């Protein structure tokens, strides 16, 4: 008889385990006393599961953004360091170096130095703003609201598992009560199991509601904050590149202007407009119909040749880059008259630059 009782007990436990397996297979619903068949509780449980998954995915995304931005900042400051060194090197060259053919490269170096300094300054400001974005998201990933909400959800899940196990226990005791009617001890234990189940159900419902409210609040904050920070990143990048573009456009304009100034106007166009006047015409020895532009007589000044010129007549003067000469007359048709290396003649006025001071060693080659 005792053996039969033990066998029956084993069968009951096996059936209980099978019931538990069936409950888990169908999401844990359908247990004793409608504990998991209440529609509101089912919807609450499903929503909490979705919220838990959503907030976890958003947390991982925020963490990825933080890591990416931090890596970008580290790389950016290395670029700032490199750009600053280039700026300083260009400034040093522009301030300390000149060449015999002029100061064009020195001027360009100073322009580039200024532009690089401005660009790296803009880059540092952008990186500073990105650092604030990373810090804000990092605080949210590690913040209390998310952790507290997740703890509530985990507590709810544990109580729900306890309620599932307790429902199975109640089912087992009900079966024993039916098998042994009138047994007071069995009925007493059944009442205790049912009381515990009701308490678990009450706690589960309360915690479930609290967890849903907390998780929903965290999810909304995650979505809103993450989107705002991504927009901030885009705005920072956009503002930086716009400012850099303005700096580069201004730099290109200055350098192209300097190059055009050095190269001067095309020689054929200038020569077609008018020929250089002769010495006899300038000195009033006889009038010539070829002079259609007035001659401007002015105080003599020293000039440096910035572009070579090959004389094509006996009234023109050969010029070499780096030569210094005395300019005595300027014509409004683009020609100038002066003396260099003991010879006098006409040459294009765009091929020279006025100099206020000249080294004494250079003056020895003027006359």
Short mmCIF file of C-alpha atoms in Angstrom, two decimals:
data_model
loop_
_atom_site.label_atom_id
_atom_site.label_comp_id
_atom_site.label_asym_id
_atom_site.label_seq_id
_atom_site.Cartn_x
_atom_site.Cartn_y
_atom_site.Cartn_z
CA UNK A 1 0.00 0.00 0.00
CA UNK A 2 2.84 2.34 0.85
CA UNK A 3 4.49 1.57 -2.47
CA UNK A 4 1.31 2.51 -4.30
CA UNK A 5 1.15 5.83 -2.47
CA UNK A 6 4.74 6.63 -3.41
CA UNK A 7 4.07 5.74 -7.01
CA UNK A 8 0.95 7.92 -7.05
CA UNK A 9 2.93 10.78 -5.55
CA UNK A 10 5.58 10.45 -8.24
CA UNK A 11 2.89 10.48 -10.92
CA UNK A 12 1.38 13.65 -9.45
CA UNK A 13 4.77 15.36 -9.46
CA UNK A 14 5.35 14.26 -13.03
CA UNK A 15 1.98 15.64 -14.08
CA UNK A 16 2.77 18.88 -12.26
CA UNK A 17 6.08 19.17 -14.08
CA UNK A 18 4.35 18.54 -17.39
CA UNK A 19 1.80 21.23 -16.57
CA UNK A 20 4.65 23.61 -15.74
CA UNK A 21 6.33 22.82 -19.06
CA UNK A 22 3.09 23.46 -20.93
CA UNK A 23 2.65 26.77 -19.11
CA UNK A 24 6.17 27.90 -20.05
CA UNK A 25 5.68 26.77 -23.65
CA UNK A 26 2.66 29.02 -23.97
CA UNK A 27 4.27 32.03 -22.28
CA UNK A 28 3.44 31.12 -18.70
CA UNK A 29 -0.26 31.73 -19.04
CA UNK A 30 -3.16 29.43 -18.11
CA UNK A 31 -2.13 28.41 -14.58
CA UNK A 32 -4.27 27.83 -11.56
CA UNK A 33 -7.07 30.19 -10.56
CA UNK A 34 -6.71 32.24 -13.75
CA UNK A 35 -3.44 33.68 -12.41
CA UNK A 36 -2.03 33.97 -15.94
CA UNK A 37 -5.20 34.02 -18.00
CA UNK A 38 -6.31 37.54 -17.01
CA UNK A 39 -6.23 39.59 -20.23
CA UNK A 40 -5.01 42.77 -18.51
CA UNK A 41 -2.15 40.89 -16.85
CA UNK A 42 -1.22 39.24 -20.14
CA UNK A 43 -1.11 42.59 -21.94
CA UNK A 44 0.89 44.11 -19.09
CA UNK A 45 3.41 41.29 -19.23
CA UNK A 46 3.77 41.52 -23.01
CA UNK A 47 4.21 45.29 -22.91
CA UNK A 48 6.83 45.01 -20.19
CA UNK A 49 8.78 42.48 -22.25
CA UNK A 50 8.72 44.81 -25.26
CA UNK A 51 9.78 47.79 -23.14
CA UNK A 52 12.63 45.82 -21.62
CA UNK A 53 13.87 44.81 -25.09
CA UNK A 54 13.46 48.34 -26.47
CA UNK A 55 15.32 50.07 -23.63
CA UNK A 56 18.11 47.52 -23.77
CA UNK A 57 18.59 48.09 -27.52
CA UNK A 58 18.54 51.87 -27.04
CA UNK A 59 21.09 51.57 -24.24
CA UNK A 60 23.43 49.59 -26.51
CA UNK A 61 22.94 52.15 -29.30
CA UNK A 62 23.74 55.04 -26.95
CA UNK A 63 26.86 53.22 -25.79
CA UNK A 64 27.96 52.72 -29.41
CA UNK A 65 27.46 56.44 -30.10
CA UNK A 66 29.54 57.35 -27.05
CA UNK A 67 32.38 55.05 -28.13
CA UNK A 68 32.28 56.35 -31.69
CA UNK A 69 32.26 60.01 -30.65
CA UNK A 70 35.09 59.45 -28.16
CA UNK A 71 37.19 57.80 -30.87
CA UNK A 72 36.41 60.66 -33.24
CA UNK A 73 37.47 63.18 -30.58
CA UNK A 74 40.80 61.41 -29.96
CA UNK A 75 41.54 61.37 -33.70
CA UNK A 76 40.38 64.97 -34.05
CA UNK A 77 42.76 66.30 -31.41
CA UNK A 78 45.64 64.52 -33.16
CA UNK A 79 44.64 66.38 -36.33
CA UNK A 80 44.51 69.63 -34.36
CA UNK A 81 48.04 69.00 -33.14
CA UNK A 82 49.29 68.31 -36.66
CA UNK A 83 47.50 71.32 -38.15
CA UNK A 84 48.84 73.60 -35.43
CA UNK A 85 52.40 72.50 -36.16
CA UNK A 86 51.89 73.19 -39.87
CA UNK A 87 50.50 76.62 -39.04
CA UNK A 88 53.46 77.47 -36.85
CA UNK A 89 55.95 76.22 -39.44
CA UNK A 90 54.32 78.23 -42.21
CA UNK A 91 54.28 81.35 -40.05
CA UNK A 92 57.96 80.95 -39.25
CA UNK A 93 58.90 80.58 -42.92
CA UNK A 94 56.78 83.55 -43.95
CA UNK A 95 58.30 85.79 -41.29
CA UNK A 96 61.94 84.80 -41.69
CA UNK A 97 62.46 83.96 -45.36
CA UNK A 98 62.47 85.86 -48.63
CA UNK A 99 64.00 85.14 -52.01
CA UNK A 100 65.63 87.24 -54.71
CA UNK A 101 62.63 86.98 -57.00
CA UNK A 102 60.23 88.46 -54.46
CA UNK A 103 58.21 87.61 -51.35
CA UNK A 104 55.34 85.77 -53.03
CA UNK A 105 55.93 82.44 -51.29
CA UNK A 106 56.43 84.14 -47.94
CA UNK A 107 53.08 85.90 -48.30
CA UNK A 108 51.39 82.64 -49.28
CA UNK A 109 52.93 80.89 -46.26
CA UNK A 110 51.55 83.57 -43.93
CA UNK A 111 48.10 83.23 -45.50
CA UNK A 112 48.17 79.45 -45.09
CA UNK A 113 49.38 79.77 -41.50
CA UNK A 114 46.45 82.02 -40.63
CA UNK A 115 43.96 79.73 -42.38
CA UNK A 116 45.27 76.58 -40.67
CA UNK A 117 45.11 78.27 -37.29
CA UNK A 118 41.49 79.29 -37.87
CA UNK A 119 40.51 75.81 -39.11
CA UNK A 120 42.07 74.05 -36.13
CA UNK A 121 40.34 76.50 -33.80
CA UNK A 122 37.00 75.59 -35.39
CA UNK A 123 37.87 71.89 -35.11
CA UNK A 124 38.58 72.23 -31.36
CA UNK A 125 35.23 73.95 -30.83
CA UNK A 126 33.44 71.14 -32.69
CA UNK A 127 35.26 68.46 -30.67
CA UNK A 128 34.32 70.24 -27.46
CA UNK A 129 30.64 70.17 -28.44
CA UNK A 130 30.87 66.49 -29.37
CA UNK A 131 32.44 65.79 -25.98
CA UNK A 132 29.36 67.25 -24.30
CA UNK A 133 27.16 64.96 -26.40
CA UNK A 134 29.16 61.90 -25.36
CA UNK A 135 29.08 62.91 -21.70
CA UNK A 136 25.31 63.36 -21.75
CA UNK A 137 24.67 59.97 -23.35
CA UNK A 138 27.18 58.25 -21.05
CA UNK A 139 25.34 59.63 -18.02
CA UNK A 140 22.08 58.31 -19.41
CA UNK A 141 23.51 54.83 -20.08
CA UNK A 142 24.84 54.61 -16.52
CA UNK A 143 22.05 56.64 -14.92
CA UNK A 144 19.70 55.58 -12.13
CA UNK A 145 16.37 55.87 -14.00
CA UNK A 146 17.22 53.09 -16.45
CA UNK A 147 18.75 50.82 -13.81
CA UNK A 148 15.84 51.36 -11.40
CA UNK A 149 13.29 50.57 -14.10
CA UNK A 150 15.17 47.43 -15.10
CA UNK A 151 15.35 46.30 -11.48
CA UNK A 152 11.59 46.73 -11.14
CA UNK A 153 11.05 44.65 -14.28
CA UNK A 154 13.39 41.96 -13.00
CA UNK A 155 11.64 41.85 -9.61
CA UNK A 156 8.31 41.53 -11.39
CA UNK A 157 9.70 38.65 -13.45
CA UNK A 158 10.96 36.83 -10.35
CA UNK A 159 7.61 37.18 -8.56
CA UNK A 160 5.85 35.97 -11.70
CA UNK A 161 8.02 32.87 -11.73
CA UNK A 162 7.26 32.30 -8.04
CA UNK A 163 3.55 32.66 -8.79
CA UNK A 164 3.84 30.06 -11.57
CA UNK A 165 5.54 27.62 -9.22
CA UNK A 166 3.01 28.36 -6.49
CA UNK A 167 0.11 27.75 -8.87
CA UNK A 168 1.54 24.33 -9.63
CA UNK A 169 1.90 23.67 -5.90
CA UNK A 170 -1.74 24.61 -5.33
CA UNK A 171 -2.79 22.26 -8.13
CA UNK A 172 -0.88 19.42 -6.49
CA UNK A 173 -2.48 20.07 -3.09
CA UNK A 174 -5.93 20.24 -4.67
CA UNK A 175 -5.36 16.82 -6.19
CA UNK A 176 -4.32 15.46 -2.77
CA UNK A 177 -7.39 17.01 -1.15
CA UNK A 178 -9.64 15.30 -3.68
CA UNK A 179 -7.88 12.00 -3.12
CA UNK A 180 -8.14 12.29 0.70
CA UNK A 181 -11.44 14.07 1.50
CA UNK A 182 -11.87 15.09 5.09
CA UNK A 183 -8.13 15.26 5.82
CA UNK A 184 -7.78 18.47 7.81
CA UNK A 185 -4.02 18.70 7.48
CA UNK A 186 -4.17 18.56 3.68
CA UNK A 187 -6.91 21.21 3.57
CA UNK A 188 -4.94 23.43 5.94
CA UNK A 189 -1.85 23.24 3.72
CA UNK A 190 -4.03 23.89 0.66
CA UNK A 191 -5.42 27.05 2.24
CA UNK A 192 -1.90 28.21 3.09
CA UNK A 193 -0.74 27.59 -0.49
CA UNK A 194 -3.75 29.44 -1.92
CA UNK A 195 -3.17 32.39 0.46
CA UNK A 196 0.46 32.63 -0.64
CA UNK A 197 -0.61 32.49 -4.28
CA UNK A 198 -3.07 35.36 -3.77
CA UNK A 199 -0.31 37.42 -2.13
CA UNK A 200 2.06 36.71 -5.02
CA UNK A 201 -0.64 37.68 -7.52
CA UNK A 202 -1.21 40.97 -5.69
CA UNK A 203 2.49 41.81 -5.56
CA UNK A 204 2.92 40.78 -9.18
CA UNK A 205 0.15 43.10 -10.33
CA UNK A 206 1.48 46.04 -8.33
CA UNK A 207 5.07 45.58 -9.42
CA UNK A 208 4.01 45.02 -13.01
CA UNK A 209 2.22 48.38 -13.15
CA UNK A 210 5.16 50.19 -11.52
CA UNK A 211 7.63 48.54 -13.88
CA UNK A 212 5.58 49.41 -16.97
CA UNK A 213 5.32 53.09 -15.94
CA UNK A 214 9.04 53.32 -15.16
CA UNK A 215 10.16 51.51 -18.30
CA UNK A 216 7.82 53.56 -20.52
CA UNK A 217 9.22 56.77 -19.05
CA UNK A 218 12.80 55.62 -19.60
CA UNK A 219 12.05 54.52 -23.17
CA UNK A 220 10.51 57.90 -24.04
CA UNK A 221 13.49 59.73 -22.54
CA UNK A 222 15.92 57.48 -24.41
CA UNK A 223 14.22 58.09 -27.74
CA UNK A 224 13.94 61.84 -27.28
CA UNK A 225 17.41 62.42 -25.85
CA UNK A 226 19.24 60.18 -28.30
CA UNK A 227 17.57 61.87 -31.27
CA UNK A 228 18.41 65.32 -29.90
CA UNK A 229 22.06 64.36 -29.42
CA UNK A 230 22.31 62.92 -32.94
CA UNK A 231 20.88 66.16 -34.33
CA UNK A 232 23.47 68.07 -32.27
CA UNK A 233 26.25 65.94 -33.76
CA UNK A 234 25.00 66.67 -37.28
CA UNK A 235 24.73 70.40 -36.57
CA UNK A 236 28.25 70.52 -35.11
CA UNK A 237 29.69 68.75 -38.14
CA UNK A 238 27.74 70.93 -40.56
CA UNK A 239 28.74 74.20 -38.86
CA UNK A 240 32.39 73.13 -38.75
CA UNK A 241 32.55 72.23 -42.43
CA UNK A 242 30.74 75.42 -43.44
CA UNK A 243 33.25 77.57 -41.54
CA UNK A 244 36.19 75.60 -42.91
CA UNK A 245 34.81 76.03 -46.42
CA UNK A 246 34.63 79.80 -45.91
CA UNK A 247 38.21 79.87 -44.64
CA UNK A 248 39.47 77.81 -47.59
CA UNK A 249 37.57 79.92 -50.13
CA UNK A 250 39.10 83.08 -48.68
CA UNK A 251 42.55 81.47 -48.67
CA UNK A 252 42.21 80.39 -52.29
CA UNK A 253 41.06 83.87 -53.28
CA UNK A 254 44.09 85.50 -51.63
CA UNK A 255 46.58 83.06 -53.14
CA UNK A 256 45.11 83.24 -56.64
CA UNK A 257 45.10 87.02 -56.41
CA UNK A 258 48.76 87.00 -55.42
CA UNK A 259 49.63 84.67 -58.28
CA UNK A 260 47.81 86.85 -60.79
CA UNK A 261 49.59 89.91 -59.45
CA UNK A 262 52.95 88.21 -59.92
CA UNK A 263 52.21 86.88 -63.34
CA UNK A 264 50.79 90.21 -64.46
CA UNK A 265 48.64 90.93 -67.47
CA UNK A 266 49.36 89.03 -70.72
CA UNK A 267 52.13 90.78 -72.62
CA UNK A 268 50.58 90.60 -76.15
CA UNK A 269 47.43 92.44 -75.09
CA UNK A 270 49.42 95.20 -73.49
CA UNK A 271 51.71 95.62 -76.46
CA UNK A 272 48.80 95.76 -78.91
CA UNK A 273 47.25 98.70 -77.09
CA UNK A 274 50.19 101.02 -77.61
CA UNK A 275 53.89 100.98 -78.40
CA UNK A 276 56.48 102.50 -76.05
CA UNK A 277 57.25 106.14 -76.91
CA UNK A 278 60.74 107.05 -78.09
CA UNK A 279 63.21 109.26 -76.26
CA UNK A 280 62.85 111.96 -78.88
CA UNK A 281 59.07 112.04 -78.35
CA UNK A 282 59.40 112.19 -74.57
CA UNK A 283 62.05 114.94 -74.70
CA UNK A 284 60.01 117.04 -77.13
CA UNK A 285 62.43 116.80 -80.04
CA UNK A 286 59.55 116.09 -82.40
CA UNK A 287 55.93 115.11 -82.15
CA UNK A 288 54.70 111.66 -83.10
CA UNK A 289 51.14 110.56 -83.94
CA UNK A 290 51.77 107.20 -82.24
CA UNK A 291 51.51 108.73 -78.78
CA UNK A 292 47.84 108.59 -77.86
CA UNK A 293 48.32 108.33 -74.07
CA UNK A 294 49.70 111.06 -71.78
CA UNK A 295 53.04 110.58 -70.07
CA UNK A 296 53.02 110.98 -66.29
CA UNK A 297 56.20 112.62 -65.04
CA UNK A 298 56.75 111.91 -61.38
CA UNK A 299 59.39 111.75 -58.70
CA UNK A 300 61.92 109.01 -59.32
CA UNK A 301 61.56 105.82 -57.31
CA UNK A 302 63.31 102.48 -56.97
CA UNK A 303 61.65 99.27 -58.16
CA UNK A 304 62.37 95.54 -58.30
CA UNK A 305 61.77 93.39 -61.38
CA UNK A 306 59.27 90.62 -60.64
CA UNK A 307 58.93 89.32 -64.22
CA UNK A 308 61.55 89.14 -66.96
CA UNK A 309 61.15 91.24 -70.11
CA UNK A 310 62.97 90.85 -73.42
CA UNK A 311 63.43 94.10 -75.38
CA UNK A 312 62.19 94.00 -78.97
CA UNK A 313 63.43 97.46 -80.06
CA UNK A 314 66.20 99.89 -79.25
CA UNK A 315 63.87 102.02 -77.09
CA UNK A 316 62.99 99.08 -74.82
CA UNK A 317 64.99 97.81 -71.83
CA UNK A 318 65.85 94.19 -71.00
CA UNK A 319 64.79 93.15 -67.51
CA UNK A 320 65.67 90.11 -65.38
CA UNK A 321 63.82 88.94 -62.26
CA UNK A 322 65.50 90.35 -59.16
CA UNK A 323 67.02 93.40 -60.92
CA UNK A 324 66.64 96.81 -59.31
CA UNK A 325 66.16 99.99 -61.35
CA UNK A 326 65.23 103.66 -61.17
CA UNK A 327 61.80 104.46 -62.63
CA UNK A 328 61.57 107.97 -64.09
CA UNK A 329 58.34 108.06 -66.08
CA UNK A 330 55.04 106.18 -66.20
CA UNK A 331 52.67 106.08 -69.14
CA UNK A 332 48.96 105.40 -68.73
CA UNK A 333 49.13 102.85 -71.56
CA UNK A 334 50.99 100.39 -69.26
CA UNK A 335 54.60 101.31 -70.00
CA UNK A 336 57.29 102.78 -67.76
CA UNK A 337 60.70 104.28 -68.45
CA UNK A 338 63.76 103.85 -66.29
CA UNK A 339 67.43 102.97 -65.99
CA UNK A 340 69.09 99.69 -64.97
CA UNK A 341 72.73 98.60 -65.15
CA UNK A 342 73.72 101.78 -67.02
CA UNK A 343 71.04 101.37 -69.71
CA UNK A 344 67.74 103.19 -70.10
CA UNK A 345 64.56 102.25 -71.90
CA UNK A 346 60.89 101.37 -71.76
CA UNK A 347 59.33 98.27 -70.23
CA UNK A 348 55.86 97.09 -69.02
CA UNK A 349 55.00 98.73 -65.71
CA UNK A 350 53.31 95.55 -64.43
CA UNK A 351 56.68 93.77 -64.53
CA UNK A 352 58.05 95.76 -61.58
CA UNK A 353 57.19 96.49 -57.95
CA UNK A 354 58.03 99.65 -56.09
CA UNK A 355 60.48 99.29 -53.20
CA UNK A 356 60.88 101.82 -50.39
CA UNK A 357 64.16 100.37 -49.16
CA UNK A 358 66.90 98.49 -51.02
CA UNK A 359 70.09 96.96 -49.73
CA UNK A 360 73.22 98.91 -50.58
CA UNK A 361 74.66 95.85 -52.34
CA UNK A 362 71.68 95.91 -54.70
CA UNK A 363 72.07 99.60 -55.55
CA UNK A 364 75.52 98.92 -56.99
CA UNK A 365 73.87 97.17 -59.94
CA UNK A 366 71.32 99.89 -60.68
CA UNK A 367 73.62 102.45 -62.34
#
